[in-house]
Amino acid sequence: MQKNFKNMIDNNIAIKVDNVSKKFCKRLRYSIAYGLTDISKKILGISIESQKLRKNEFWALDDISFELKKGETLGIIGPNGAGKTTLLKLLSGIIMPDKGKIEVNGRVGALIELGAGFHPLLTGRENIYINGAILGMSKKEIDKKFDSIVDFADIGDFLDMPVKSYSSGMFVRLGFAVAIHSEPDILLIDEVLAVGDMNFRRKCYQRMLDLKKEKKTIVFVSHNLLLIKKLCQKSMLLDQGKMVFYDNTVLTVNNYISLQENRFSKEPLNGYRWGTGEAKIEYVKLSNIDNIVTDTFYNGENICITLGYNASKKIENPIFWICITDDEDNKISGTTTMQENVIIPYIMGKGEIKCIFKNISLCPGIYYIIAGIYGEDGEEPYDRFGRIAKFRIIEKTNQPLNPNFTGIFRPEVKWLTQDK
């Protein structure tokens, strides 16, 4: 990464990315071979054709260009594997581009990979100094801010324990605390904040809002579109390594939602499941109030979810569970037969059970179904099937919803006005 501030077109530019591309290799064996070949060529002074793809290589980022002014906040959104984290790594200098040039004007604080810059055998105290030095802080500066870093990280008695014993949440707390206390001109934050607990996430978000008010430059990667809209003035949509949209955040988020909806019918569910297997969910069917099988519903409509199951033995007092989640697997609404006082004496062989979610009150978007069969103790599942089905909610009218004013739920409301 080149940090040539004199060549900056405008000193008010914090980040300038010019036709940047980065490639990776799908196979470790080829990756090692290519790496050794490239090193040998450099030693011998032979030029490397970095602009061409070799066998099993692919462009993780392809021809990305943008400028970010000092004090601006940029959100980066897109599907998994779009190249979001790769772009942050390029901006931070962790990896180098194969094509193009990156210029960064100012001290960078980055929280990209869990535990990056930490030595697992050293204590939290020792790693504060190491990580702080990596971020450009002097020992005197770290000494002055040490108590504040420890207080923000809230790792308590673990401060003098090796960080290899830390939980993922403790890693993030300590890493974020050091990063923000380095007083960066540019803060790069990846989705790793999602592993922190609720109180810490709230504290982090507030600190990011404070940095925004202080006119610090922030680049933020997240799947949380509501948070992106709250924090970021402009956003970039990446898909399959390409920048497909770059504008104000509301327009970018709308384009992302459209992209998701266009892929709705083609995208595989990638369901996950576990359990003892003595009873299994064999299929799920979604239908509307007219008993028409569909995956598209209006807000306020009934959704009938039919589960087909097969029990290999007689299972007494089973509990069936259905839950609706969003794209990040956050549970939105769920129910069980036990919760609704529905007693099922036993199941054996094949059968069906139906559950109707009445007057579903969700904002337009894509949602997923998790389903499960449990024993009467509700502990270990016979079968728990995540993302077994998906559906989308659309509006009955053509009146668009402003994303700034909506969330997840879309209840039936009534406005009352009174003239004075």
Tab-separated table of C-alpha atoms in Angstrom:
chain	number	residue	atom	x	y	z
A	1	MET	CA	0.000	0.000	0.000
A	2	GLN	CA	1.436	3.379	-0.926
A	3	LYS	CA	1.180	6.229	1.557
A	4	ASN	CA	2.360	9.018	-0.676
A	5	PHE	CA	0.642	12.045	0.807
A	6	LYS	CA	2.315	14.501	-1.551
A	7	ASN	CA	0.699	12.791	-4.493
A	8	MET	CA	-2.762	13.089	-2.979
A	9	ILE	CA	-4.963	15.083	-5.371
A	10	ASP	CA	-6.557	16.797	-2.376
A	11	ASN	CA	-5.234	16.864	1.183
A	12	ASN	CA	-8.863	16.598	2.273
A	13	ILE	CA	-8.954	13.035	0.890
A	14	ALA	CA	-8.481	10.376	3.580
A	15	ILE	CA	-8.546	7.308	1.303
A	16	LYS	CA	-8.014	7.046	-2.423
A	17	VAL	CA	-8.433	3.661	-4.126
A	18	ASP	CA	-7.526	3.571	-7.804
A	19	ASN	CA	-8.404	0.537	-9.978
A	20	VAL	CA	-7.508	-1.946	-7.239
A	21	SER	CA	-7.783	-5.707	-7.740
A	22	LYS	CA	-6.806	-8.613	-5.507
A	23	LYS	CA	-6.673	-12.298	-6.406
A	24	PHE	CA	-6.568	-15.428	-4.274
A	25	CYS	CA	-6.095	-19.122	-4.951
A	26	LYS	CA	-8.762	-21.723	-4.176
A	27	ARG	CA	-6.289	-24.545	-3.514
A	28	LEU	CA	-3.587	-24.396	-0.819
A	29	ARG	CA	-1.193	-26.558	-2.847
A	30	TYR	CA	-1.335	-24.187	-5.816
A	31	SER	CA	-1.175	-21.143	-3.547
A	32	ILE	CA	2.097	-22.332	-1.976
A	33	ALA	CA	3.563	-23.174	-5.392
A	34	TYR	CA	2.601	-19.784	-6.838
A	35	GLY	CA	4.024	-18.017	-3.791
A	36	LEU	CA	7.383	-19.776	-4.101
A	37	THR	CA	7.455	-19.065	-7.837
A	38	ASP	CA	6.750	-15.353	-7.328
A	39	ILE	CA	9.416	-15.050	-4.602
A	40	SER	CA	11.961	-16.750	-6.851
A	41	LYS	CA	11.134	-14.407	-9.730
A	42	LYS	CA	11.558	-11.367	-7.487
A	43	ILE	CA	14.951	-12.601	-6.307
A	44	LEU	CA	16.048	-13.158	-9.918
A	45	GLY	CA	14.617	-9.825	-11.041
A	46	ILE	CA	12.019	-11.404	-13.311
A	47	SER	CA	8.771	-9.454	-13.660
A	48	ILE	CA	5.600	-11.065	-12.321
A	49	GLU	CA	2.453	-11.033	-14.427
A	50	SER	CA	0.167	-10.202	-11.507
A	51	GLN	CA	-2.649	-9.073	-13.788
A	52	LYS	CA	-3.326	-12.556	-15.136
A	53	LEU	CA	-5.151	-15.369	-13.373
A	54	ARG	CA	-3.466	-18.735	-13.043
A	55	LYS	CA	-5.105	-22.097	-12.496
A	56	ASN	CA	-7.454	-22.100	-9.447
A	57	GLU	CA	-7.066	-18.341	-8.946
A	58	PHE	CA	-9.956	-15.864	-8.805
A	59	TRP	CA	-10.418	-12.127	-8.352
A	60	ALA	CA	-11.611	-11.464	-4.785
A	61	LEU	CA	-11.772	-7.779	-5.756
A	62	ASP	CA	-11.876	-6.577	-9.323
A	63	ASP	CA	-11.136	-2.988	-10.411
A	64	ILE	CA	-12.349	-1.058	-7.341
A	65	SER	CA	-12.044	2.743	-7.343
A	66	PHE	CA	-13.352	5.353	-4.903
A	67	GLU	CA	-12.368	8.340	-2.774
A	68	LEU	CA	-13.342	9.028	0.822
A	69	LYS	CA	-12.955	12.484	2.305
A	70	LYS	CA	-11.720	13.153	5.812
A	71	GLY	CA	-14.566	12.971	8.323
A	72	GLU	CA	-16.817	10.817	6.130
A	73	THR	CA	-18.229	7.452	7.169
A	74	LEU	CA	-18.432	4.693	4.586
A	75	GLY	CA	-20.505	1.550	4.938
A	76	ILE	CA	-19.546	-1.550	2.968
A	77	ILE	CA	-22.321	-4.071	2.430
A	78	GLY	CA	-22.900	-7.105	0.261
A	79	PRO	CA	-23.451	-10.873	0.343
A	80	ASN	CA	-21.000	-13.238	1.991
A	81	GLY	CA	-17.887	-13.627	-0.150
A	82	ALA	CA	-18.408	-10.291	-1.909
A	83	GLY	CA	-14.917	-9.020	-0.969
A	84	LYS	CA	-15.781	-6.726	1.952
A	85	THR	CA	-13.142	-7.978	4.400
A	86	THR	CA	-10.551	-8.222	1.610
A	87	LEU	CA	-11.064	-4.521	0.893
A	88	LEU	CA	-10.568	-3.627	4.568
A	89	LYS	CA	-7.370	-5.683	4.687
A	90	LEU	CA	-6.079	-3.801	1.656
A	91	LEU	CA	-6.929	-0.450	3.228
A	92	SER	CA	-5.145	-1.398	6.452
A	93	GLY	CA	-2.045	-2.666	4.631
A	94	ILE	CA	-2.370	-6.247	5.875
A	95	ILE	CA	-2.282	-7.438	2.268
A	96	MET	CA	-1.175	-5.737	-0.942
A	97	PRO	CA	-3.164	-5.273	-4.159
A	98	ASP	CA	-2.214	-7.200	-7.288
A	99	LYS	CA	-3.319	-4.278	-9.438
A	100	GLY	CA	-3.956	-0.611	-8.774
A	101	LYS	CA	-2.912	1.771	-6.022
A	102	ILE	CA	-4.175	2.706	-2.555
A	103	GLU	CA	-3.314	5.963	-0.793
A	104	VAL	CA	-4.202	6.491	2.871
A	105	ASN	CA	-3.758	9.850	4.567
A	106	GLY	CA	-3.578	9.506	8.368
A	107	ARG	CA	-3.142	7.064	11.231
A	108	VAL	CA	-5.211	3.922	10.758
A	109	GLY	CA	-6.900	1.963	13.539
A	110	ALA	CA	-8.270	-1.384	12.387
A	111	LEU	CA	-10.345	-4.146	13.930
A	112	ILE	CA	-10.663	-6.694	11.157
A	113	GLU	CA	-9.750	-10.193	12.298
A	114	LEU	CA	-10.420	-11.619	15.722
A	115	GLY	CA	-7.210	-11.484	17.770
A	116	ALA	CA	-5.143	-9.902	14.981
A	117	GLY	CA	-1.931	-8.511	16.472
A	118	PHE	CA	-2.289	-10.482	19.722
A	119	HIS	CA	0.271	-13.027	20.924
A	120	PRO	CA	-1.676	-15.929	22.469
A	121	LEU	CA	0.970	-16.767	25.086
A	122	LEU	CA	1.269	-13.198	26.394
A	123	THR	CA	-1.112	-11.572	28.849
A	124	GLY	CA	-3.758	-9.002	28.062
A	125	ARG	CA	-1.569	-6.352	29.697
A	126	GLU	CA	1.408	-7.245	27.487
A	127	ASN	CA	-0.729	-7.414	24.372
A	128	ILE	CA	-2.100	-3.930	24.987
A	129	TYR	CA	1.431	-2.600	24.603
A	130	ILE	CA	2.208	-4.780	21.585
A	131	ASN	CA	-1.045	-3.978	19.781
A	132	GLY	CA	-0.751	-0.306	20.655
A	133	ALA	CA	2.763	-0.203	19.209
A	134	ILE	CA	1.514	-1.871	16.009
A	135	LEU	CA	-1.082	0.906	15.739
A	136	GLY	CA	1.653	3.547	16.075
A	137	MET	CA	1.349	4.435	19.768
A	138	SER	CA	4.436	5.145	21.871
A	139	LYS	CA	4.955	3.453	25.245
A	140	LYS	CA	4.424	6.803	26.959
A	141	GLU	CA	1.132	7.228	25.116
A	142	ILE	CA	-0.011	3.707	26.050
A	143	ASP	CA	0.983	4.270	29.700
A	144	LYS	CA	-1.174	7.384	29.782
A	145	LYS	CA	-4.213	5.622	28.278
A	146	PHE	CA	-3.718	2.199	29.858
A	147	ASP	CA	-6.358	2.496	32.589
A	148	SER	CA	-8.898	3.868	30.122
A	149	ILE	CA	-8.210	0.974	27.703
A	150	VAL	CA	-8.659	-1.603	30.461
A	151	ASP	CA	-11.834	0.088	31.686
A	152	PHE	CA	-13.343	0.151	28.181
A	153	ALA	CA	-12.380	-3.474	27.472
A	154	ASP	CA	-13.896	-4.629	30.776
A	155	ILE	CA	-11.836	-7.831	30.969
A	156	GLY	CA	-11.520	-7.695	34.782
A	157	ASP	CA	-9.317	-10.327	36.374
A	158	PHE	CA	-8.252	-11.648	32.967
A	159	LEU	CA	-5.910	-8.710	32.357
A	160	ASP	CA	-2.848	-10.645	33.533
A	161	MET	CA	-3.845	-13.976	31.988
A	162	PRO	CA	-2.603	-15.234	28.586
A	163	VAL	CA	-5.031	-14.149	25.869
A	164	LYS	CA	-5.240	-17.733	24.582
A	165	SER	CA	-7.655	-18.262	27.488
A	166	TYR	CA	-9.892	-15.367	26.342
A	167	SER	CA	-13.320	-15.841	24.830
A	168	SER	CA	-14.051	-14.381	21.407
A	169	GLY	CA	-15.960	-11.549	23.070
A	170	MET	CA	-12.971	-10.671	25.267
A	171	PHE	CA	-10.704	-10.650	22.204
A	172	VAL	CA	-12.987	-8.147	20.509
A	173	ARG	CA	-13.364	-5.950	23.584
A	174	LEU	CA	-9.624	-5.676	24.068
A	175	GLY	CA	-8.892	-5.189	20.368
A	176	PHE	CA	-11.539	-2.489	19.950
A	177	ALA	CA	-10.447	-0.706	23.141
A	178	VAL	CA	-6.849	-0.469	21.932
A	179	ALA	CA	-7.885	0.564	18.408
A	180	ILE	CA	-10.045	3.502	19.477
A	181	HIS	CA	-7.523	4.702	22.067
A	182	SER	CA	-4.858	4.952	19.370
A	183	GLU	CA	-6.816	8.039	18.293
A	184	PRO	CA	-6.891	6.994	14.643
A	185	ASP	CA	-7.622	9.422	11.858
A	186	ILE	CA	-9.192	6.487	10.014
A	187	LEU	CA	-11.033	3.645	11.761
A	188	LEU	CA	-11.635	0.367	9.900
A	189	ILE	CA	-14.206	-1.920	11.532
A	190	ASP	CA	-15.319	-5.341	10.338
A	191	GLU	CA	-18.305	-7.466	11.419
A	192	VAL	CA	-16.248	-8.890	14.308
A	193	LEU	CA	-18.208	-6.580	16.650
A	194	ALA	CA	-21.135	-8.959	16.223
A	195	VAL	CA	-19.507	-11.443	18.643
A	196	GLY	CA	-19.558	-8.985	21.563
A	197	ASP	CA	-22.331	-8.928	24.139
A	198	MET	CA	-25.201	-6.454	23.866
A	199	ASN	CA	-23.827	-3.936	26.378
A	200	PHE	CA	-20.418	-3.864	24.737
A	201	ARG	CA	-21.897	-3.498	21.239
A	202	ARG	CA	-23.946	-0.564	22.488
A	203	LYS	CA	-20.808	1.004	23.952
A	204	CYS	CA	-18.898	0.440	20.696
A	205	TYR	CA	-21.653	1.946	18.581
A	206	GLN	CA	-21.815	4.989	20.837
A	207	ARG	CA	-18.053	5.408	20.600
A	208	MET	CA	-18.275	5.193	16.810
A	209	LEU	CA	-20.958	7.885	16.844
A	210	ASP	CA	-18.642	10.022	18.999
A	211	LEU	CA	-15.805	9.513	16.508
A	212	LYS	CA	-18.165	10.491	13.710
A	213	LYS	CA	-18.976	13.737	15.556
A	214	GLU	CA	-15.234	14.301	15.956
A	215	LYS	CA	-14.987	14.167	12.133
A	216	LYS	CA	-12.933	10.982	12.105
A	217	THR	CA	-13.027	8.882	8.941
A	218	ILE	CA	-14.770	5.521	9.452
A	219	VAL	CA	-15.077	2.528	7.148
A	220	PHE	CA	-17.573	0.034	8.524
A	221	VAL	CA	-18.415	-3.451	7.203
A	222	SER	CA	-21.654	-4.951	8.488
A	223	HIS	CA	-24.693	-7.037	7.567
A	224	ASN	CA	-26.736	-4.893	9.958
A	225	LEU	CA	-28.415	-2.552	7.491
A	226	LEU	CA	-30.146	-0.523	10.203
A	227	LEU	CA	-26.804	0.237	11.838
A	228	ILE	CA	-25.209	1.033	8.470
A	229	LYS	CA	-27.994	3.564	7.844
A	230	LYS	CA	-27.518	5.057	11.291
A	231	LEU	CA	-23.744	5.462	11.072
A	232	CYS	CA	-22.798	5.930	7.427
A	233	GLN	CA	-23.269	8.892	5.123
A	234	LYS	CA	-22.463	6.866	2.030
A	235	SER	CA	-22.179	3.162	1.335
A	236	MET	CA	-20.688	0.773	-1.169
A	237	LEU	CA	-22.339	-2.418	-2.395
A	238	LEU	CA	-19.933	-5.208	-3.328
A	239	ASP	CA	-20.952	-8.373	-5.107
A	240	GLN	CA	-18.627	-11.111	-6.369
A	241	GLY	CA	-15.630	-8.819	-6.001
A	242	LYS	CA	-17.106	-5.929	-7.985
A	243	MET	CA	-18.454	-2.591	-6.801
A	244	VAL	CA	-22.007	-2.590	-8.164
A	245	PHE	CA	-23.240	0.568	-6.405
A	246	TYR	CA	-21.690	3.504	-4.530
A	247	ASP	CA	-23.902	6.354	-3.345
A	248	ASN	CA	-25.725	7.645	-0.277
A	249	THR	CA	-26.577	4.903	2.182
A	250	VAL	CA	-30.352	4.778	1.673
A	251	LEU	CA	-29.996	4.263	-2.090
A	252	THR	CA	-27.219	1.694	-1.610
A	253	VAL	CA	-29.243	-0.310	0.925
A	254	ASN	CA	-32.255	-0.244	-1.406
A	255	ASN	CA	-30.073	-1.620	-4.205
A	256	TYR	CA	-28.795	-4.360	-1.894
A	257	ILE	CA	-32.341	-5.361	-0.977
A	258	SER	CA	-33.259	-5.457	-4.676
A	259	LEU	CA	-30.203	-7.615	-5.366
A	260	GLN	CA	-31.264	-10.057	-2.645
A	261	GLU	CA	-34.828	-10.215	-3.901
A	262	ASN	CA	-33.696	-10.838	-7.492
A	263	ARG	CA	-31.727	-13.834	-6.248
A	264	PHE	CA	-34.456	-15.019	-3.906
A	265	SER	CA	-35.703	-17.926	-5.989
A	266	LYS	CA	-32.230	-19.003	-7.173
A	267	GLU	CA	-30.288	-18.809	-3.917
A	268	PRO	CA	-29.760	-22.171	-2.151
A	269	LEU	CA	-30.954	-22.313	1.429
A	270	ASN	CA	-27.738	-23.861	2.786
A	271	GLY	CA	-29.692	-25.331	5.694
A	272	TYR	CA	-27.961	-26.750	8.745
A	273	ARG	CA	-29.271	-29.438	11.078
A	274	TRP	CA	-28.403	-31.664	14.002
A	275	GLY	CA	-30.128	-34.078	16.382
A	276	THR	CA	-30.396	-37.742	17.316
A	277	GLY	CA	-32.253	-38.575	14.072
A	278	GLU	CA	-34.961	-40.710	15.699
A	279	ALA	CA	-37.467	-38.276	14.214
A	280	LYS	CA	-36.736	-36.101	11.203
A	281	ILE	CA	-38.360	-33.192	9.412
A	282	GLU	CA	-38.674	-34.330	5.792
A	283	TYR	CA	-40.200	-31.249	4.211
A	284	VAL	CA	-41.820	-27.896	4.879
A	285	LYS	CA	-44.615	-26.260	2.904
A	286	LEU	CA	-45.697	-22.624	3.110
A	287	SER	CA	-49.183	-21.596	2.027
A	288	ASN	CA	-51.537	-18.632	2.370
A	289	ILE	CA	-55.061	-18.352	3.732
A	290	ASP	CA	-56.454	-19.746	0.461
A	291	ASN	CA	-54.257	-22.847	0.860
A	292	ILE	CA	-52.140	-21.808	-2.124
A	293	VAL	CA	-48.510	-22.879	-1.819
A	294	THR	CA	-46.307	-19.796	-2.122
A	295	ASP	CA	-43.146	-18.186	-0.805
A	296	THR	CA	-44.433	-14.603	-1.104
A	297	PHE	CA	-46.845	-13.009	1.378
A	298	TYR	CA	-48.305	-9.598	2.034
A	299	ASN	CA	-47.724	-7.879	5.325
A	300	GLY	CA	-50.700	-8.714	7.576
A	301	GLU	CA	-51.435	-11.998	5.814
A	302	ASN	CA	-51.651	-15.430	7.466
A	303	ILE	CA	-48.758	-17.824	6.850
A	304	CYS	CA	-49.482	-21.530	7.201
A	305	ILE	CA	-46.350	-23.613	7.817
A	306	THR	CA	-46.754	-27.363	7.301
A	307	LEU	CA	-44.038	-29.680	8.597
A	308	GLY	CA	-43.803	-33.221	7.273
A	309	TYR	CA	-42.016	-35.564	9.664
A	310	ASN	CA	-40.982	-39.200	9.974
A	311	ALA	CA	-40.354	-40.906	13.332
A	312	SER	CA	-38.412	-44.173	13.216
A	313	LYS	CA	-39.844	-45.222	16.581
A	314	LYS	CA	-42.689	-44.289	18.903
A	315	ILE	CA	-41.885	-40.914	20.496
A	316	GLU	CA	-44.116	-39.858	23.332
A	317	ASN	CA	-45.035	-36.237	24.086
A	318	PRO	CA	-42.897	-34.639	21.347
A	319	ILE	CA	-42.517	-30.881	21.126
A	320	PHE	CA	-42.541	-29.172	17.715
A	321	TRP	CA	-40.808	-25.798	17.338
A	322	ILE	CA	-40.975	-23.225	14.536
A	323	CYS	CA	-39.072	-19.935	14.435
A	324	ILE	CA	-38.809	-17.074	11.940
A	325	THR	CA	-35.368	-15.466	11.536
A	326	ASP	CA	-33.822	-12.699	9.467
A	327	ASP	CA	-30.866	-12.962	7.105
A	328	GLU	CA	-28.416	-12.875	10.055
A	329	ASP	CA	-30.249	-15.711	11.852
A	330	ASN	CA	-31.607	-13.334	14.493
A	331	LYS	CA	-34.770	-14.889	15.924
A	332	ILE	CA	-37.762	-12.666	15.202
A	333	SER	CA	-40.689	-14.797	16.322
A	334	GLY	CA	-41.107	-18.400	17.384
A	335	THR	CA	-43.503	-20.815	19.002
A	336	THR	CA	-43.689	-24.389	20.272
A	337	THR	CA	-46.563	-26.819	20.708
A	338	MET	CA	-45.835	-26.877	24.438
A	339	GLN	CA	-45.983	-23.086	24.623
A	340	GLU	CA	-49.417	-23.116	22.975
A	341	ASN	CA	-50.634	-25.972	25.202
A	342	VAL	CA	-50.935	-28.359	22.253
A	343	ILE	CA	-50.501	-31.906	23.594
A	344	ILE	CA	-49.295	-34.545	21.150
A	345	PRO	CA	-49.473	-37.975	22.883
A	346	TYR	CA	-47.013	-39.570	20.481
A	347	ILE	CA	-45.738	-39.705	16.912
A	348	MET	CA	-44.624	-42.770	14.951
A	349	GLY	CA	-43.921	-43.078	11.238
A	350	LYS	CA	-44.872	-40.320	8.818
A	351	GLY	CA	-47.171	-37.421	9.551
A	352	GLU	CA	-47.791	-33.685	9.216
A	353	ILE	CA	-48.318	-30.830	11.624
A	354	LYS	CA	-49.429	-27.311	10.754
A	355	CYS	CA	-48.815	-23.965	12.423
A	356	ILE	CA	-50.482	-20.726	11.338
A	357	PHE	CA	-48.815	-17.386	12.023
A	358	LYS	CA	-51.781	-15.038	11.922
A	359	ASN	CA	-51.610	-11.485	10.551
A	360	ILE	CA	-47.827	-11.601	10.108
A	361	SER	CA	-46.568	-8.094	10.885
A	362	LEU	CA	-43.189	-7.851	9.197
A	363	CYS	CA	-41.629	-5.192	7.005
A	364	PRO	CA	-40.816	-6.110	3.395
A	365	GLY	CA	-37.802	-8.390	3.156
A	366	ILE	CA	-36.573	-11.973	3.122
A	367	TYR	CA	-37.061	-14.255	6.131
A	368	TYR	CA	-36.163	-17.846	7.000
A	369	ILE	CA	-37.731	-20.749	8.881
A	370	ILE	CA	-36.041	-22.861	11.557
A	371	ALA	CA	-37.938	-25.938	12.728
A	372	GLY	CA	-37.313	-28.658	15.257
A	373	ILE	CA	-38.654	-31.766	16.985
A	374	TYR	CA	-37.751	-32.188	20.660
A	375	GLY	CA	-38.474	-34.631	23.441
A	376	GLU	CA	-40.794	-33.708	26.290
A	377	ASP	CA	-37.861	-32.309	28.293
A	378	GLY	CA	-37.136	-29.806	25.502
A	379	GLU	CA	-33.393	-30.459	25.691
A	380	GLU	CA	-31.618	-32.482	22.992
A	381	PRO	CA	-33.446	-32.335	19.633
A	382	TYR	CA	-34.453	-35.322	17.564
A	383	ASP	CA	-34.024	-32.929	14.650
A	384	ARG	CA	-33.306	-29.208	14.452
A	385	PHE	CA	-33.283	-27.877	10.906
A	386	GLY	CA	-32.070	-24.321	10.283
A	387	ARG	CA	-33.060	-22.435	7.142
A	388	ILE	CA	-35.339	-25.236	6.050
A	389	ALA	CA	-37.420	-22.691	4.103
A	390	LYS	CA	-37.541	-19.015	3.234
A	391	PHE	CA	-40.225	-16.513	2.306
A	392	ARG	CA	-40.537	-12.847	1.509
A	393	ILE	CA	-42.916	-10.153	2.651
A	394	ILE	CA	-44.145	-7.486	0.228
A	395	GLU	CA	-46.403	-4.449	0.665
A	396	LYS	CA	-50.034	-4.439	-0.422
A	397	THR	CA	-49.674	-0.940	-1.842
A	398	ASN	CA	-47.149	0.649	-4.161
A	399	GLN	CA	-46.355	3.269	-1.525
A	400	PRO	CA	-42.625	2.815	-0.797
A	401	LEU	CA	-41.384	2.499	2.758
A	402	ASN	CA	-38.587	4.856	3.801
A	403	PRO	CA	-35.890	2.605	5.341
A	404	ASN	CA	-35.019	5.407	7.790
A	405	PHE	CA	-38.415	5.050	9.460
A	406	THR	CA	-38.932	1.286	9.494
A	407	GLY	CA	-37.452	-1.679	11.316
A	408	ILE	CA	-38.537	-5.330	11.361
A	409	PHE	CA	-42.134	-5.213	12.547
A	410	ARG	CA	-44.942	-3.616	10.563
A	411	PRO	CA	-47.994	-3.579	12.853
A	412	GLU	CA	-51.414	-2.320	11.872
A	413	VAL	CA	-51.594	1.257	13.126
A	414	LYS	CA	-54.051	4.113	13.164
A	415	TRP	CA	-53.164	7.800	13.235
A	416	LEU	CA	-55.566	10.233	14.895
A	417	THR	CA	-55.408	13.975	14.372
A	418	GLN	CA	-57.346	16.740	16.036
A	419	ASP	CA	-57.563	20.334	14.877
A	420	LYS	CA	-57.228	22.992	17.516
